[in-house]
Amino acid sequence: MLPLFDAHCDTIYELDARGCGLRENTLHLDLLRLSRYAHPVQVFTLFSDLGEASEARHPAQNAETFRHLLSVFHREMDANRDLVTHCRSAADIAAAHRAGKTAAILAVEGGELLSGLSPEDVYDLGVRIVTLTWNYENSLGGSHKTGGGLTPKGRDFVCRAGELGILIDVSHASDALFWDVAELATQPFLASHSNARAVCGHSRNLTDQQFQALCRSGGVAGLNLYADFLSNGPCTICDAVRHIEHFLALGGAKHIALGGDLDGCDRLPAGIRGVQDLCRIGEELSRLGYSDDLIHDLFYNNLHRVFSAVTG
């Protein structure tokens, strides 16, 4: 069995919206399907579309939304403690593996959800990855849709988060914000669910220069399986592999991971219905002659290395 360390899913939001549970459901991802992988690690991201400029207009609503989503996450961890455990460090992941459980990493997507919270608060709540923006600008900086780099608050957040052991994620970031983070970063950073812009020219994807800067930091880019970010037309697993091969050609063998964006997108490549089918990417890479070592690096080792380096 392949191992799995996936950098991004929006399943917690969908569980709440649809009133279903994490153990088994009809979404893209559940615990029973994750358990088909050896040593599964899944980043569960708290996300909500709160609307443009909602952080400034409705700070209390943002804080309440965050608390509610956090309660959903903890409810599912408690209800399924025989299958999953919330992990805050590499040592916690190792303990989860020994117990035969999925390791769950808690992340937040969009700084607007962190209204009123300091980096220390975020860390103490068990969050270990923060995607600075979603599709709107917020008090930390600008998105790929709005433009704009890090704000002074955003710069302070990035620096302090790194000191605490929170991994900074630049998916959804504007180009200006990406380069601000690259300049500030003293540790590896992450593009949890972003592909190659040279292969599919969407602003959500990384330029070659950005990917190379990410590599220099020691970080990783997670392959996003949203079809619109993979191809401008019909989309198959081969399109996902094209992005991997492009990053490999840039010297990225140790800097590619999976970041499927499962339950955060409405169109996946043909042949992938959910987390149970991620192994088909490995099968296609194997068919093309790529080594088991490279496939295991992509599926697990690269992201594990980065998470371990930052969180300790």
Coordinates of C-alpha atoms in Angstrom, one line a residue:
M1 CA 0.0 0.0 0.0
L2 CA 1.1 3.5 -0.7
P3 CA 1.5 6.0 2.2
L4 CA -0.4 9.3 2.0
F5 CA 0.3 12.7 3.4
D6 CA -2.2 15.1 1.7
A7 CA -1.8 18.8 2.3
H8 CA -5.3 20.1 1.8
C9 CA -9.0 19.2 2.0
D10 CA -12.2 21.2 2.8
T11 CA -14.0 18.2 4.2
I12 CA -14.8 19.8 7.6
Y13 CA -16.8 22.6 5.9
E14 CA -18.7 20.0 3.8
L15 CA -19.4 17.8 6.8
D16 CA -21.0 20.8 8.5
A17 CA -22.9 22.0 5.4
R18 CA -24.3 18.5 4.7
G19 CA -24.8 17.2 8.2
C20 CA -22.7 14.0 7.7
G21 CA -19.8 12.5 9.5
L22 CA -16.2 11.8 8.8
R23 CA -16.1 8.1 9.4
E24 CA -18.1 7.2 6.2
N25 CA -19.9 9.5 3.8
T26 CA -20.5 10.2 0.1
L27 CA -18.1 13.2 -0.1
H28 CA -14.6 13.0 -1.6
L29 CA -13.0 11.9 1.6
D30 CA -13.8 9.9 4.7
L31 CA -11.8 7.9 7.3
L32 CA -12.6 4.5 6.0
R33 CA -11.2 5.3 2.6
L34 CA -8.2 7.0 4.1
S35 CA -7.4 3.8 6.0
R36 CA -6.7 2.1 2.7
Y37 CA -3.4 3.9 2.7
A38 CA -0.3 2.9 4.7
H39 CA 0.3 5.6 7.3
P40 CA -2.3 8.1 6.2
V41 CA -1.9 11.8 7.2
Q42 CA -4.5 14.3 6.1
V43 CA -4.5 18.1 6.6
F44 CA -8.0 19.2 7.5
T45 CA -8.5 22.8 6.6
L46 CA -11.1 25.1 8.3
F47 CA -12.6 27.2 5.6
S48 CA -15.6 29.3 5.0
D49 CA -16.7 31.7 2.2
L50 CA -17.4 34.7 4.4
G51 CA -17.7 37.2 1.6
E52 CA -15.5 40.1 0.4
A53 CA -14.3 42.4 3.1
S54 CA -16.1 40.4 5.7
E55 CA -13.2 40.6 8.1
A56 CA -13.5 44.3 8.5
R57 CA -17.3 44.4 8.5
H58 CA -18.1 41.4 10.6
P59 CA -15.2 40.5 12.9
A60 CA -17.5 38.8 15.4
Q61 CA -19.1 36.7 12.7
N62 CA -15.6 35.6 11.6
A63 CA -14.6 34.6 15.1
E64 CA -17.9 32.7 15.6
T65 CA -17.5 30.9 12.3
F66 CA -14.0 29.8 13.2
R67 CA -15.1 28.6 16.6
H68 CA -17.9 26.6 15.1
L69 CA -15.7 24.9 12.5
L70 CA -13.2 24.1 15.1
S71 CA -15.9 22.5 17.2
V72 CA -16.9 20.4 14.1
F73 CA -13.3 19.2 13.8
H74 CA -13.0 18.3 17.4
R75 CA -16.4 16.6 17.4
E76 CA -15.2 14.3 14.5
M77 CA -11.9 13.6 16.2
D78 CA -13.7 12.6 19.4
A79 CA -16.4 10.5 17.6
N80 CA -13.8 8.6 15.6
R81 CA -11.0 8.3 18.1
D82 CA -10.5 4.7 17.1
L83 CA -9.6 5.7 13.6
V84 CA -8.0 9.2 13.8
T85 CA -6.1 11.5 16.1
H86 CA -5.3 15.2 16.0
C87 CA -1.5 15.6 15.5
R88 CA 0.5 18.7 16.3
S89 CA 4.0 17.4 15.6
A90 CA 6.0 14.8 13.8
A91 CA 6.1 12.8 17.1
D92 CA 2.3 12.8 17.2
I93 CA 2.2 11.5 13.6
A94 CA 4.6 8.7 14.5
A95 CA 2.4 7.8 17.5
A96 CA -0.7 7.8 15.3
H97 CA 1.0 5.4 12.8
R98 CA 2.0 3.1 15.6
A99 CA -1.6 3.0 16.8
G100 CA -2.9 2.3 13.2
K101 CA -4.8 5.6 13.0
T102 CA -5.0 8.4 10.5
A103 CA -3.0 11.5 11.6
A104 CA -5.1 14.6 11.3
I105 CA -3.3 18.0 10.9
L106 CA -5.4 21.1 11.6
A107 CA -5.1 24.1 9.2
V108 CA -6.9 27.3 8.5
E109 CA -7.5 28.8 5.1
G110 CA -8.0 32.6 5.0
G111 CA -6.6 34.9 7.6
E112 CA -10.1 36.5 7.9
L113 CA -11.1 33.4 10.0
L114 CA -8.5 34.3 12.6
S115 CA -10.0 37.7 13.5
G116 CA -9.0 38.7 17.0
L117 CA -6.5 35.8 17.4
S118 CA -2.7 36.2 17.9
P119 CA -0.2 33.7 16.4
E120 CA 0.2 32.3 19.9
D121 CA -3.6 31.8 20.1
V122 CA -3.6 30.0 16.8
Y123 CA -0.7 27.7 17.8
D124 CA -2.3 26.9 21.2
L125 CA -5.5 25.8 19.4
G126 CA -3.5 23.2 17.6
V127 CA -3.4 24.8 14.2
R128 CA -0.2 24.0 12.4
I129 CA -0.8 25.3 8.9
V130 CA -2.2 28.7 7.9
T131 CA -3.1 29.5 4.3
L132 CA -2.8 33.3 4.5
T133 CA -5.6 34.2 2.1
W134 CA -8.5 32.7 0.3
N135 CA -10.0 34.6 -2.7
Y136 CA -10.3 37.9 -0.9
E137 CA -7.8 40.2 0.7
N138 CA -7.7 40.3 4.5
S139 CA -5.7 42.0 7.2
L140 CA -2.7 39.7 6.4
G141 CA -2.5 40.4 2.7
G142 CA -3.9 40.1 -0.8
S143 CA -5.2 37.1 -2.8
H144 CA -4.6 35.9 -6.3
K145 CA -7.9 37.7 -7.3
T146 CA -7.3 41.0 -5.5
G147 CA -3.5 41.5 -5.7
G148 CA -1.5 43.2 -3.0
G149 CA 1.3 41.9 -0.8
L150 CA 1.7 41.3 2.9
T151 CA 0.4 44.0 5.2
P152 CA 2.5 45.0 8.2
K153 CA 0.2 42.7 10.3
G154 CA 0.8 40.0 7.8
R155 CA 4.6 40.4 8.0
D156 CA 4.4 40.2 11.8
F157 CA 2.2 37.1 11.5
V158 CA 4.5 35.3 9.1
C159 CA 7.6 36.0 11.3
R160 CA 6.0 35.0 14.6
A161 CA 4.2 31.9 13.1
G162 CA 7.6 30.6 11.9
E163 CA 9.1 31.1 15.4
L164 CA 6.2 29.2 16.9
G165 CA 6.2 26.3 14.5
I166 CA 3.3 27.1 12.2
L167 CA 3.7 26.3 8.5
I168 CA 2.9 29.2 6.2
D169 CA 0.9 28.4 3.1
V170 CA 0.9 30.6 0.0
S171 CA -1.8 28.9 -2.0
H172 CA -4.4 31.5 -3.1
A173 CA -1.9 34.2 -2.5
S174 CA -1.2 37.1 -4.9
D175 CA 2.1 37.0 -6.7
A176 CA 3.2 40.0 -4.6
L177 CA 2.3 38.2 -1.3
F178 CA 4.2 35.1 -2.5
W179 CA 7.4 37.0 -3.0
D180 CA 6.9 38.9 0.3
V181 CA 6.7 35.5 2.1
A182 CA 9.7 34.1 0.1
E183 CA 11.7 37.2 1.2
L184 CA 10.8 36.9 4.9
A185 CA 10.8 33.1 5.3
T186 CA 13.6 31.6 7.4
Q187 CA 12.0 28.2 7.3
P188 CA 10.4 26.1 4.5
F189 CA 7.0 27.3 3.4
L190 CA 4.2 25.6 1.6
A191 CA 1.9 26.0 -1.4
S192 CA -0.5 23.4 -0.2
H193 CA -2.7 23.1 -3.3
S194 CA -1.2 24.8 -6.3
N195 CA -0.1 23.5 -9.7
A196 CA 2.2 24.7 -12.5
R197 CA 1.1 27.9 -14.3
A198 CA 3.3 27.0 -17.3
V199 CA 1.1 23.9 -17.8
C200 CA -2.3 25.6 -17.0
G201 CA -2.2 29.3 -16.9
H202 CA -4.5 30.0 -13.9
S203 CA -3.5 32.7 -11.4
R204 CA -4.0 30.0 -8.6
N205 CA -1.0 28.1 -10.0
L206 CA 2.7 28.8 -9.4
T207 CA 5.1 30.3 -12.0
D208 CA 8.4 28.4 -12.5
Q209 CA 10.2 31.2 -10.6
Q210 CA 7.9 30.8 -7.7
F211 CA 8.2 27.0 -7.6
Q212 CA 12.0 27.4 -7.7
A213 CA 11.9 29.9 -4.8
L214 CA 9.7 27.4 -2.9
C215 CA 12.3 24.7 -3.5
R216 CA 15.1 27.0 -2.3
S217 CA 13.3 27.5 1.0
G218 CA 13.0 23.7 1.4
G219 CA 9.3 23.8 0.9
V220 CA 6.8 21.9 -1.2
A221 CA 3.9 22.4 -3.6
G222 CA 0.9 20.1 -3.3
L223 CA -0.7 18.9 -6.5
N224 CA -4.3 20.3 -6.7
L225 CA -6.8 18.0 -8.4
Y226 CA -9.4 20.6 -9.2
A227 CA -9.7 20.1 -13.0
D228 CA -9.8 23.8 -13.8
F229 CA -6.3 24.2 -12.3
L230 CA -5.0 21.2 -14.2
S231 CA -6.3 21.7 -17.8
N232 CA -8.2 24.2 -19.9
G233 CA -10.3 21.4 -21.4
P234 CA -11.2 17.8 -20.6
C235 CA -9.1 16.6 -17.7
T236 CA -7.6 13.2 -16.9
I237 CA -5.0 11.7 -14.6
C238 CA -2.5 12.4 -17.4
D239 CA -3.1 16.1 -16.9
A240 CA -2.2 15.8 -13.2
V241 CA 1.0 13.9 -14.2
R242 CA 1.9 16.7 -16.6
H243 CA 2.1 19.1 -13.7
I244 CA 4.2 16.7 -11.7
E245 CA 6.6 16.2 -14.7
H246 CA 6.9 19.9 -15.2
F247 CA 7.9 20.4 -11.6
L248 CA 10.3 17.5 -11.8
A249 CA 12.0 19.1 -14.9
L250 CA 12.6 22.2 -12.6
G251 CA 14.5 20.0 -10.2
G252 CA 11.6 19.6 -7.8
A253 CA 11.7 15.8 -7.0
K254 CA 12.0 16.6 -3.3
H255 CA 9.5 19.5 -3.4
I256 CA 6.3 18.0 -4.8
A257 CA 3.5 16.6 -2.6
L258 CA -0.3 16.0 -2.9
G259 CA -2.8 18.7 -2.0
G260 CA -5.9 17.4 -3.6
D261 CA -8.4 20.1 -2.6
L262 CA -10.9 17.3 -2.0
D263 CA -14.3 18.5 -1.0
G264 CA -13.2 21.9 -2.1
C265 CA -13.8 21.5 -5.8
D266 CA -16.7 20.3 -8.0
R267 CA -14.7 18.8 -10.9
L268 CA -11.9 16.2 -10.5
P269 CA -9.9 14.5 -13.3
A270 CA -11.7 11.6 -15.0
G271 CA -10.8 8.5 -13.0
I272 CA -10.6 10.2 -9.7
R273 CA -13.8 10.2 -7.6
G274 CA -12.2 10.8 -4.2
V275 CA -9.3 10.0 -1.9
Q276 CA -9.6 6.3 -2.7
D277 CA -8.4 7.0 -6.2
L278 CA -5.3 9.1 -5.4
C279 CA -3.3 5.9 -5.7
R280 CA -4.0 5.9 -9.4
I281 CA -1.6 8.8 -9.8
G282 CA 1.1 6.6 -8.3
E283 CA 0.1 3.8 -10.7
E284 CA 0.4 6.1 -13.7
L285 CA 3.8 7.4 -12.6
S286 CA 4.9 3.8 -12.1
R287 CA 3.7 2.9 -15.6
L288 CA 5.8 5.7 -17.0
G289 CA 8.9 4.3 -15.3
Y290 CA 9.2 6.5 -12.3
S291 CA 10.8 4.8 -9.2
D292 CA 9.0 3.7 -6.1
D293 CA 11.2 6.1 -4.1
L294 CA 10.1 9.1 -6.1
I295 CA 6.4 8.1 -5.9
H296 CA 6.7 7.6 -2.1
D297 CA 8.5 11.0 -1.8
L298 CA 5.6 12.6 -3.7
F299 CA 2.9 10.8 -1.7
Y300 CA 4.4 11.2 1.7
N301 CA 8.1 11.9 2.4
N302 CA 8.4 15.4 1.0
L303 CA 5.6 16.9 3.0
H304 CA 6.5 14.9 6.1
R305 CA 10.0 16.4 5.9
V306 CA 8.7 20.0 5.7
F307 CA 6.1 19.5 8.4
S308 CA 8.7 18.0 10.7
A309 CA 11.2 20.8 10.0
V310 CA 8.8 23.6 10.9
T311 CA 6.7 22.1 13.7
G312 CA 9.6 20.2 15.4

